[in-house]
Amino acid sequence: MERGIISVDRWSEGSQLYFLTHLHADHTVGLSPRWKKGPVYCSHISARLFHHKFPGFDTSLIRTLQIGQWHSLSLQTKVEVMAIEANHCPGAVMYLFRGEFGVTLYTGDFRWEVASEITQMGKNMIANALKNDKVDILYIDNTYCNPSYSFPSREVAAQQVVNIINSYPEHDIIIGIDTLGKEDLLLYISKMLKIKIWVWPERLQTMHLLGLHDNFTTKTTLTRVRAVPRYSFSVETLEGLNAMRPTIGIMPSGLPWKLKKVGRKDNSCSLSSLKTETDNDLHMNMRNRYTNNIEKHHQYIYTVPYSDHSCFSEIVEFVKFLCPNNIKGIVSSSLSYVDPCYHLHNIYGTSSLCQKHVIKEEKARVEGECKFTLVCDSSTEVKYKRKRIRQSRQYGACLRKTRVSLLRRFNRGAKLTTEDCSDE
DNA sequence: GCGATCAGAT
DNA sequence: CACATCTGATCGC
């Protein structure tokens, strides 16, 4: 009854089959080179990148899925799965499951750019796959499921980046990226400016695995544009670089890039004003940000709303398209988390679905922990998490941070169980 | 000493 | 606000 059958982006507990949406680190916590709990399903591209991320991984456990095709899974009960392009990062897919339990769609992280060809293809695939069926449970990437998040297509944002670079013809440029993703942005820059982009050696290997051989280099002398790990992208970095050469930093992200207080004695720039902003100020910044699209946060730093997650209006479009019976968010990491349906009530009007979720949301606010039940059904883990939360509560001001990091780790991913399938 | 897990940072 | 990632501390073996 409680036994896990299918896990998506969830690796810590027992299951019969495991599915990976994409290879970003927060979706692979618990996966390791010595993995042997069971077969791992993923896209061809993820499979190609697998050994780079997990050297020595037992290849016989990897099962690749053709995108847009139903695959039968060998389980006691008949279950089929289809992978659909998620338009998030290379190899990222959504999973559509069909079985006795009905139809479940797990988006993983996804971008639903309505005008893009990939999205249109995905839409057709889903429509053809569903025929007259309806999605019973939609697990959705609700990272930006709030009306205040609105950004342009990545094509538009990429042009904004190029414009910034062109406006600094004599400057070096650094762009913050992750270990995977934003390749299209870099390619666009490379083609428009007819220059190579510097990346760090590991990242060049990834580029090669993705079949990108001509636009990237690890030789600094060849280019003034460098893509650097996002975590190394900071005010200090930029100030340090500017001590040597004029350099501009560009952060492509759906999130406003926020300055952190500098833990040193110098307060030469107005960092503190941003640090102490209230919620109202924050919303003001958000409005400004999205009317102007580009924001200069600092003497040397721009953020451009180039996002690999769907913005609110795209989430709305997606939900309207599917009209699922039930929606669950896969990201429940912040204190401001609300069930996706809370902001989607206009689609459903006063339907019972909406009511149910508003109640859930209310309960969540009261109990503080209701959201665990969205994706977690292992009672031991719930207890464990509650214990941790209780401990962290005692630290008052530390609570926010502690909860955020704890919740982040636990609340990505889902497990389908017979229990999950039969009720709700 | 090693891997897994966690806290805290960017 | 919370993206994805890394470093360093701690725990169990």
Short mmCIF file of C-alpha atoms (C1' of nucleotides) in Angstrom, two decimals:
data_model
loop_
_atom_site.label_atom_id
_atom_site.label_comp_id
_atom_site.label_asym_id
_atom_site.label_seq_id
_atom_site.Cartn_x
_atom_site.Cartn_y
_atom_site.Cartn_z
CA MET A 1 0.00 0.00 0.00
CA GLU A 2 2.69 2.44 0.96
CA ARG A 3 5.28 1.01 -1.33
CA GLY A 4 6.77 3.34 -3.92
CA ILE A 5 6.35 2.32 -7.51
CA ILE A 6 7.65 5.30 -9.43
CA SER A 7 9.87 8.11 -8.20
CA VAL A 8 10.56 11.24 -10.18
CA ASP A 9 13.65 13.26 -9.25
CA ARG A 10 13.55 11.54 -5.89
CA TRP A 11 16.33 9.21 -4.95
CA SER A 12 16.49 8.85 -1.21
CA GLU A 13 13.78 6.26 -0.68
CA GLY A 14 12.87 2.91 -2.14
CA SER A 15 11.00 2.67 -5.39
CA GLN A 16 10.72 0.24 -8.27
CA LEU A 17 11.56 2.65 -11.06
CA TYR A 18 13.25 6.02 -10.99
CA PHE A 19 12.82 8.92 -13.40
CA LEU A 20 15.15 11.86 -13.89
CA THR A 21 13.76 15.03 -15.46
CA HIS A 22 17.12 16.76 -15.87
CA LEU A 23 20.60 16.87 -14.43
CA HIS A 24 20.56 20.01 -12.30
CA ALA A 25 21.95 19.38 -8.86
CA ASP A 26 18.76 20.02 -6.92
CA HIS A 27 17.06 17.23 -8.86
CA THR A 28 19.81 14.69 -8.31
CA VAL A 29 20.30 14.83 -4.54
CA GLY A 30 20.80 11.19 -3.59
CA LEU A 31 22.03 10.03 -6.99
CA SER A 32 25.69 9.08 -7.04
CA PRO A 33 28.20 7.16 -9.15
CA ARG A 34 27.57 4.09 -7.00
CA TRP A 35 23.81 4.15 -7.47
CA LYS A 36 22.26 0.70 -7.53
CA LYS A 37 18.71 1.06 -6.19
CA GLY A 38 17.12 0.49 -9.56
CA PRO A 39 16.69 1.51 -13.20
CA VAL A 40 16.91 5.21 -13.98
CA TYR A 41 14.86 6.54 -16.88
CA CYS A 42 15.87 9.73 -18.63
CA SER A 43 16.18 11.41 -22.03
CA HIS A 44 18.96 10.56 -24.49
CA ILE A 45 20.69 13.85 -23.82
CA SER A 46 20.64 13.35 -20.06
CA ALA A 47 22.02 9.86 -20.60
CA ARG A 48 24.87 11.30 -22.63
CA LEU A 49 25.66 13.78 -19.86
CA PHE A 50 25.27 11.22 -17.10
CA HIS A 51 28.82 9.95 -17.00
CA HIS A 52 30.21 13.43 -16.93
CA LYS A 53 28.25 14.17 -13.79
CA PHE A 54 28.50 10.70 -12.26
CA PRO A 55 31.71 9.06 -13.52
CA GLY A 56 31.55 5.31 -13.27
CA PHE A 57 27.76 5.12 -13.09
CA ASP A 58 26.49 1.62 -13.89
CA THR A 59 25.38 2.06 -17.50
CA SER A 60 23.14 -0.98 -17.39
CA LEU A 61 20.79 0.89 -15.06
CA ILE A 62 20.15 3.75 -17.48
CA ARG A 63 17.02 3.51 -19.62
CA THR A 64 16.58 6.16 -22.25
CA LEU A 65 13.18 7.23 -23.44
CA GLN A 66 12.37 8.46 -26.90
CA ILE A 67 10.59 11.78 -26.67
CA GLY A 68 6.96 11.72 -27.77
CA GLN A 69 6.49 7.95 -27.61
CA TRP A 70 4.59 5.82 -25.16
CA HIS A 71 6.77 3.27 -23.38
CA SER A 72 5.40 0.35 -21.39
CA LEU A 73 7.00 -0.15 -18.00
CA SER A 74 7.54 -3.57 -16.52
CA LEU A 75 5.53 -3.39 -13.35
CA GLN A 76 2.86 -5.64 -11.85
CA THR A 77 0.26 -3.21 -13.03
CA LYS A 78 0.22 -1.70 -16.50
CA VAL A 79 1.87 1.70 -16.58
CA GLU A 80 2.99 3.66 -19.63
CA VAL A 81 5.19 6.72 -19.77
CA MET A 82 5.92 9.39 -22.32
CA ALA A 83 8.76 11.89 -22.16
CA ILE A 84 8.05 15.39 -23.47
CA GLU A 85 10.55 18.14 -24.12
CA ALA A 86 10.51 20.52 -21.14
CA ASN A 87 12.37 23.40 -22.78
CA HIS A 88 14.32 24.02 -19.58
CA CYS A 89 17.91 22.91 -20.10
CA PRO A 90 19.54 20.32 -22.38
CA GLY A 91 17.97 16.93 -21.81
CA ALA A 92 15.15 18.21 -19.61
CA VAL A 93 11.85 16.40 -20.06
CA MET A 94 8.40 16.18 -18.52
CA TYR A 95 6.87 12.79 -17.85
CA LEU A 96 3.35 11.77 -18.69
CA PHE A 97 2.23 8.59 -16.91
CA ARG A 98 -0.85 6.55 -17.73
CA GLY A 99 -2.13 3.60 -15.77
CA GLU A 100 -4.92 2.25 -13.59
CA PHE A 101 -4.47 5.30 -11.42
CA GLY A 102 -5.34 7.58 -14.33
CA VAL A 103 -3.05 10.13 -15.95
CA THR A 104 -0.30 12.01 -14.16
CA LEU A 105 1.90 14.68 -15.69
CA TYR A 106 5.11 15.68 -13.95
CA THR A 107 6.59 18.75 -15.61
CA GLY A 108 9.90 18.91 -13.79
CA ASP A 109 11.34 22.35 -14.42
CA PHE A 110 9.87 23.64 -17.66
CA ARG A 111 9.39 26.73 -19.81
CA TRP A 112 6.14 27.08 -21.73
CA GLU A 113 7.02 29.78 -24.25
CA VAL A 114 3.85 29.75 -26.26
CA ALA A 115 5.43 31.18 -29.41
CA SER A 116 8.32 28.73 -29.45
CA GLU A 117 8.38 25.74 -31.73
CA ILE A 118 9.45 23.39 -28.97
CA THR A 119 6.47 24.37 -26.86
CA GLN A 120 4.13 23.90 -29.82
CA MET A 121 5.60 20.46 -30.43
CA GLY A 122 5.19 19.58 -26.78
CA LYS A 123 1.62 20.80 -26.89
CA ASN A 124 0.82 18.59 -29.86
CA MET A 125 2.51 15.61 -28.25
CA ILE A 126 0.53 16.00 -25.07
CA ALA A 127 -2.73 16.56 -26.94
CA ASN A 128 -2.16 13.48 -29.12
CA ALA A 129 -1.12 11.39 -26.17
CA LEU A 130 -4.10 12.36 -24.06
CA LYS A 131 -6.74 12.12 -26.78
CA ASN A 132 -9.89 12.33 -24.70
CA ASP A 133 -8.24 11.62 -21.36
CA LYS A 134 -7.75 14.26 -18.76
CA VAL A 135 -4.76 14.74 -16.52
CA ASP A 136 -5.77 13.70 -13.01
CA ILE A 137 -2.74 15.05 -11.22
CA LEU A 138 -0.48 17.71 -12.62
CA TYR A 139 2.81 18.17 -10.80
CA ILE A 140 3.93 21.54 -12.01
CA ASP A 141 7.05 23.71 -11.85
CA ASN A 142 5.61 26.52 -9.77
CA THR A 143 8.90 28.39 -9.28
CA TYR A 144 7.36 31.59 -10.63
CA CYS A 145 3.72 30.85 -9.96
CA ASN A 146 2.92 34.34 -8.81
CA PRO A 147 1.41 37.14 -10.94
CA SER A 148 4.32 39.40 -10.11
CA TYR A 149 6.61 37.27 -12.25
CA SER A 150 6.46 38.17 -15.90
CA PHE A 151 9.27 38.01 -18.41
CA PRO A 152 9.80 38.08 -22.16
CA SER A 153 10.78 35.16 -24.36
CA ARG A 154 14.37 34.03 -24.12
CA GLU A 155 14.91 35.23 -27.65
CA VAL A 156 14.05 38.77 -26.61
CA ALA A 157 16.12 38.50 -23.45
CA ALA A 158 19.08 37.17 -25.44
CA GLN A 159 18.93 40.22 -27.68
CA GLN A 160 18.92 42.40 -24.58
CA VAL A 161 22.13 40.74 -23.48
CA VAL A 162 23.68 41.36 -26.88
CA ASN A 163 22.61 44.99 -26.69
CA ILE A 164 24.31 45.42 -23.35
CA ILE A 165 27.50 43.83 -24.62
CA ASN A 166 27.44 46.04 -27.72
CA SER A 167 27.06 49.12 -25.55
CA TYR A 168 30.39 48.30 -23.87
CA PRO A 169 32.65 47.67 -26.87
CA GLU A 170 35.85 48.05 -24.89
CA HIS A 171 34.81 46.09 -21.80
CA ASP A 172 35.34 42.53 -20.81
CA ILE A 173 32.03 40.79 -20.14
CA ILE A 174 31.28 38.02 -17.70
CA ILE A 175 28.00 36.11 -17.67
CA GLY A 176 26.87 33.93 -14.76
CA ILE A 177 25.73 30.43 -15.74
CA ASP A 178 25.25 27.00 -14.16
CA THR A 179 26.82 23.67 -15.01
CA LEU A 180 24.02 23.05 -17.49
CA GLY A 181 21.62 25.40 -19.27
CA LYS A 182 21.71 28.78 -21.05
CA GLU A 183 23.65 27.28 -23.99
CA ASP A 184 21.23 28.88 -26.44
CA LEU A 185 21.90 32.29 -24.94
CA LEU A 186 25.65 31.83 -25.28
CA LEU A 187 25.28 30.54 -28.83
CA TYR A 188 23.18 33.54 -29.73
CA ILE A 189 25.80 35.91 -28.34
CA SER A 190 28.55 34.02 -30.09
CA LYS A 191 26.78 34.15 -33.45
CA MET A 192 25.62 37.75 -33.20
CA LEU A 193 29.01 39.08 -32.12
CA LYS A 194 30.98 36.55 -34.15
CA ILE A 195 33.21 35.70 -31.23
CA LYS A 196 33.87 32.64 -29.15
CA ILE A 197 32.75 32.49 -25.55
CA TRP A 198 35.15 31.48 -22.84
CA VAL A 199 33.97 28.74 -20.49
CA TRP A 200 35.80 26.85 -17.75
CA PRO A 201 37.30 23.50 -18.76
CA GLU A 202 34.59 21.31 -17.23
CA ARG A 203 31.95 23.35 -18.98
CA LEU A 204 33.74 23.01 -22.31
CA GLN A 205 33.49 19.24 -21.93
CA THR A 206 29.75 19.61 -21.38
CA MET A 207 29.52 21.79 -24.50
CA HIS A 208 31.33 19.11 -26.49
CA LEU A 209 29.00 16.41 -25.16
CA LEU A 210 26.13 18.56 -26.38
CA GLY A 211 27.70 18.68 -29.83
CA LEU A 212 28.79 22.33 -29.52
CA HIS A 213 32.33 22.47 -30.81
CA ASP A 214 32.81 25.79 -32.56
CA ASN A 215 31.59 28.58 -30.34
CA PHE A 216 33.39 27.97 -27.07
CA THR A 217 36.95 28.11 -25.88
CA THR A 218 39.01 27.88 -22.71
CA LYS A 219 41.63 30.30 -24.03
CA THR A 220 41.13 33.69 -22.38
CA THR A 221 43.10 35.55 -25.02
CA LEU A 222 40.59 34.70 -27.73
CA THR A 223 37.60 36.61 -26.41
CA ARG A 224 36.33 39.36 -24.17
CA VAL A 225 33.16 37.43 -23.24
CA ARG A 226 33.40 34.82 -20.54
CA ALA A 227 30.73 32.61 -19.00
CA VAL A 228 31.56 31.92 -15.36
CA PRO A 229 29.90 29.79 -12.67
CA ARG A 230 27.02 31.68 -11.17
CA TYR A 231 28.16 31.08 -7.62
CA SER A 232 31.42 32.85 -8.38
CA PHE A 233 29.57 35.85 -9.76
CA SER A 234 29.50 38.58 -7.11
CA VAL A 235 30.10 42.24 -6.47
CA GLU A 236 33.51 41.33 -5.10
CA THR A 237 34.38 39.40 -8.24
CA LEU A 238 33.37 42.31 -10.43
CA GLU A 239 35.21 44.83 -8.33
CA GLY A 240 38.29 42.64 -8.37
CA LEU A 241 38.15 42.26 -12.14
CA ASN A 242 37.63 45.98 -12.61
CA ALA A 243 40.82 46.65 -10.71
CA MET A 244 42.56 45.04 -13.69
CA ARG A 245 40.34 45.67 -16.71
CA PRO A 246 36.98 47.38 -17.24
CA THR A 247 34.49 44.54 -16.88
CA ILE A 248 30.68 44.29 -16.92
CA GLY A 249 28.78 41.40 -15.35
CA ILE A 250 25.49 40.13 -16.77
CA MET A 251 23.25 37.79 -14.81
CA PRO A 252 20.61 36.07 -16.92
CA SER A 253 17.87 35.01 -14.51
CA GLY A 254 14.16 35.10 -13.88
CA LEU A 255 15.00 36.25 -10.39
CA PRO A 256 16.05 39.76 -9.62
CA TRP A 257 19.72 39.54 -8.82
CA LYS A 258 20.02 40.64 -5.28
CA LEU A 259 22.96 42.33 -3.72
CA LYS A 260 24.06 40.91 -0.45
CA LYS A 261 25.45 42.95 2.34
CA VAL A 262 29.20 43.00 2.18
CA GLY A 263 30.57 41.66 5.42
CA ARG A 264 33.42 44.11 5.44
CA LYS A 265 34.09 47.59 6.70
CA ASP A 266 33.90 49.36 3.32
CA ASN A 267 30.48 50.60 2.32
CA SER A 268 31.46 52.47 -0.78
CA CYS A 269 28.33 51.63 -2.72
CA SER A 270 24.67 51.65 -1.76
CA LEU A 271 24.37 47.99 -0.98
CA SER A 272 22.60 48.54 2.30
CA SER A 273 19.59 50.16 0.70
CA LEU A 274 18.79 46.98 -1.15
CA LYS A 275 19.47 44.83 1.81
CA THR A 276 16.94 46.57 3.98
CA GLU A 277 14.15 46.77 1.44
CA THR A 278 10.67 45.96 2.61
CA ASP A 279 8.19 43.78 0.79
CA ASN A 280 6.65 46.86 -0.76
CA ASP A 281 9.99 48.06 -2.03
CA LEU A 282 10.56 44.64 -3.41
CA HIS A 283 7.36 44.72 -5.41
CA MET A 284 8.25 48.17 -6.67
CA ASN A 285 11.58 46.83 -7.83
CA MET A 286 9.82 43.96 -9.52
CA ARG A 287 7.52 46.31 -11.39
CA ASN A 288 10.37 48.51 -12.52
CA ARG A 289 12.33 45.49 -13.44
CA TYR A 290 9.71 44.14 -15.77
CA THR A 291 8.67 47.37 -17.35
CA ASN A 292 12.26 48.11 -18.22
CA ASN A 293 13.19 44.44 -18.49
CA ILE A 294 16.82 45.11 -17.86
CA GLU A 295 17.99 46.25 -14.51
CA LYS A 296 21.31 47.66 -13.53
CA HIS A 297 21.76 46.67 -9.93
CA HIS A 298 25.25 47.87 -9.47
CA GLN A 299 27.90 49.93 -11.17
CA TYR A 300 29.14 46.84 -13.00
CA ILE A 301 26.19 44.45 -12.94
CA TYR A 302 23.09 43.96 -15.08
CA THR A 303 20.37 41.37 -14.70
CA VAL A 304 18.42 40.30 -17.74
CA PRO A 305 15.16 38.34 -17.38
CA TYR A 306 16.38 35.31 -19.28
CA SER A 307 14.56 32.48 -17.53
CA ASP A 308 14.51 28.73 -17.98
CA HIS A 309 11.32 28.50 -15.90
CA SER A 310 7.84 29.47 -16.98
CA CYS A 311 6.60 32.84 -15.83
CA PHE A 312 3.15 33.21 -14.36
CA SER A 313 1.24 33.85 -17.60
CA GLU A 314 2.89 30.80 -19.15
CA ILE A 315 1.88 28.64 -16.20
CA VAL A 316 -1.66 29.93 -16.63
CA GLU A 317 -1.60 29.04 -20.34
CA PHE A 318 -0.34 25.57 -19.55
CA VAL A 319 -2.96 24.90 -16.92
CA LYS A 320 -5.72 26.23 -19.17
CA PHE A 321 -4.53 23.90 -21.89
CA LEU A 322 -4.57 20.84 -19.64
CA CYS A 323 -7.48 21.57 -17.31
CA PRO A 324 -6.17 18.97 -14.86
CA ASN A 325 -8.32 17.65 -12.05
CA ASN A 326 -5.65 18.35 -9.48
CA ILE A 327 -2.50 20.43 -9.29
CA LYS A 328 0.52 20.08 -7.06
CA GLY A 329 3.54 22.34 -7.04
CA ILE A 330 6.93 20.66 -7.15
CA VAL A 331 8.74 23.61 -5.61
CA SER A 332 7.70 24.50 -2.10
CA SER A 333 10.79 26.09 -0.82
CA SER A 334 9.89 29.45 0.54
CA LEU A 335 7.76 30.83 3.30
CA SER A 336 5.82 32.70 0.67
CA TYR A 337 4.96 29.43 -1.01
CA VAL A 338 1.34 29.14 -1.90
CA ASP A 339 -0.28 26.26 -3.58
CA PRO A 340 -0.23 26.98 -7.32
CA CYS A 341 -4.02 26.94 -7.38
CA TYR A 342 -4.14 29.88 -5.06
CA HIS A 343 -3.04 32.12 -7.91
CA LEU A 344 -4.85 30.13 -10.53
CA HIS A 345 -8.33 30.51 -9.09
CA ASN A 346 -9.43 32.72 -11.97
CA ILE A 347 -9.08 29.77 -14.28
CA TYR A 348 -11.21 27.53 -12.16
CA GLY A 349 -13.56 30.08 -10.74
CA THR A 350 -15.20 28.75 -7.62
CA SER A 351 -14.72 25.10 -8.52
CA SER A 352 -14.18 22.59 -5.80
CA LEU A 353 -10.59 22.22 -6.93
CA CYS A 354 -9.89 25.78 -6.11
CA GLN A 355 -11.72 25.67 -2.81
CA LYS A 356 -9.83 22.63 -1.79
CA HIS A 357 -6.53 24.27 -2.40
CA VAL A 358 -7.42 27.50 -0.73
CA ILE A 359 -8.29 25.47 2.30
CA LYS A 360 -5.03 23.63 2.02
CA GLU A 361 -3.22 26.91 1.78
CA GLU A 362 -5.00 28.20 4.87
CA LYS A 363 -4.09 25.05 6.68
CA ALA A 364 -0.52 25.45 5.57
CA ARG A 365 -0.35 28.87 7.05
CA VAL A 366 -1.71 27.63 10.34
CA GLU A 367 0.29 24.47 10.61
CA GLY A 368 3.26 25.68 8.71
CA GLU A 369 4.00 22.25 7.36
CA CYS A 370 1.03 21.18 5.29
CA LYS A 371 2.95 21.36 2.07
CA PHE A 372 4.88 18.27 3.01
CA THR A 373 1.86 16.21 2.15
CA LEU A 374 2.02 17.43 -1.42
CA VAL A 375 4.90 15.27 -2.42
CA CYS A 376 5.84 13.28 0.59
CA ASP A 377 4.02 10.26 1.86
CA SER A 378 6.66 8.46 3.83
CA SER A 379 5.62 8.90 7.42
CA THR A 380 9.12 8.48 8.74
CA GLU A 381 10.40 11.24 6.56
CA VAL A 382 7.60 13.55 7.59
CA LYS A 383 8.42 12.94 11.21
CA TYR A 384 12.07 13.52 10.58
CA LYS A 385 11.42 16.75 8.77
CA ARG A 386 9.04 17.98 11.43
CA LYS A 387 11.64 17.30 14.04
CA ARG A 388 14.18 19.33 12.11
CA ILE A 389 11.74 22.16 11.67
CA ARG A 390 10.90 22.18 15.35
CA GLN A 391 14.56 22.40 16.17
CA SER A 392 15.07 25.23 13.75
CA ARG A 393 12.13 27.13 15.19
CA GLN A 394 14.03 27.59 18.41
CA TYR A 395 16.55 29.71 16.58
CA GLY A 396 14.11 32.48 15.81
CA ALA A 397 15.70 34.62 13.17
CA CYS A 398 17.56 31.69 11.72
CA LEU A 399 14.28 29.98 11.06
CA ARG A 400 13.71 31.36 7.61
CA LYS A 401 17.03 30.32 6.21
CA THR A 402 17.04 26.97 7.89
CA ARG A 403 13.59 26.13 6.69
CA VAL A 404 14.29 27.27 3.20
CA SER A 405 17.32 25.09 2.78
CA LEU A 406 15.67 22.13 4.43
CA LEU A 407 12.51 22.41 2.46
CA ARG A 408 14.36 22.88 -0.79
CA ARG A 409 16.11 19.60 -0.45
CA PHE A 410 13.03 17.67 0.51
CA ASN A 411 10.31 19.10 -1.60
CA ARG A 412 11.58 18.67 -5.11
CA GLY A 413 10.55 15.39 -6.57
CA ALA A 414 7.60 13.15 -6.17
CA LYS A 415 6.79 9.57 -5.53
CA LEU A 416 3.84 7.82 -7.03
CA THR A 417 2.42 5.26 -4.70
CA THR A 418 -0.70 3.21 -4.84
CA GLU A 419 -1.91 5.41 -2.05
CA ASP A 420 -1.15 8.50 -4.05
CA CYS A 421 -3.00 7.10 -6.99
CA SER A 422 -6.14 5.87 -5.33
CA ASP A 423 -7.24 8.74 -3.18
CA GLU A 424 -7.69 12.42 -3.95
"C1'" DG B 1 39.92 8.14 5.30
"C1'" DC B 2 35.38 7.96 2.75
"C1'" DG B 3 30.81 8.92 1.48
"C1'" DA B 4 26.56 10.91 2.85
"C1'" DT B 5 24.29 14.72 4.90
"C1'" DC B 6 23.82 19.31 6.33
"C1'" DA B 7 24.74 24.49 7.08
"C1'" DG B 8 25.87 28.39 5.00
"C1'" DA B 9 27.55 30.91 1.39
"C1'" DT B 10 27.12 33.17 -3.47
"C1'" DC C 1 11.61 36.90 -3.32
"C1'" DA C 2 14.71 32.05 -4.16
"C1'" DC C 3 17.71 30.30 -9.20
"C1'" DA C 4 21.59 26.09 -8.78
"C1'" DT C 5 25.90 25.36 -6.96
"C1'" DC C 6 30.01 24.98 -4.07
"C1'" DT C 7 32.71 24.66 0.31
"C1'" DG C 8 33.40 23.14 4.68
"C1'" DA C 9 31.72 20.90 8.98
"C1'" DT C 10 29.89 16.88 10.94
"C1'" DC C 11 28.33 12.07 11.30
"C1'" DG C 12 28.62 7.11 10.79
"C1'" DC C 13 31.35 3.54 9.26
#
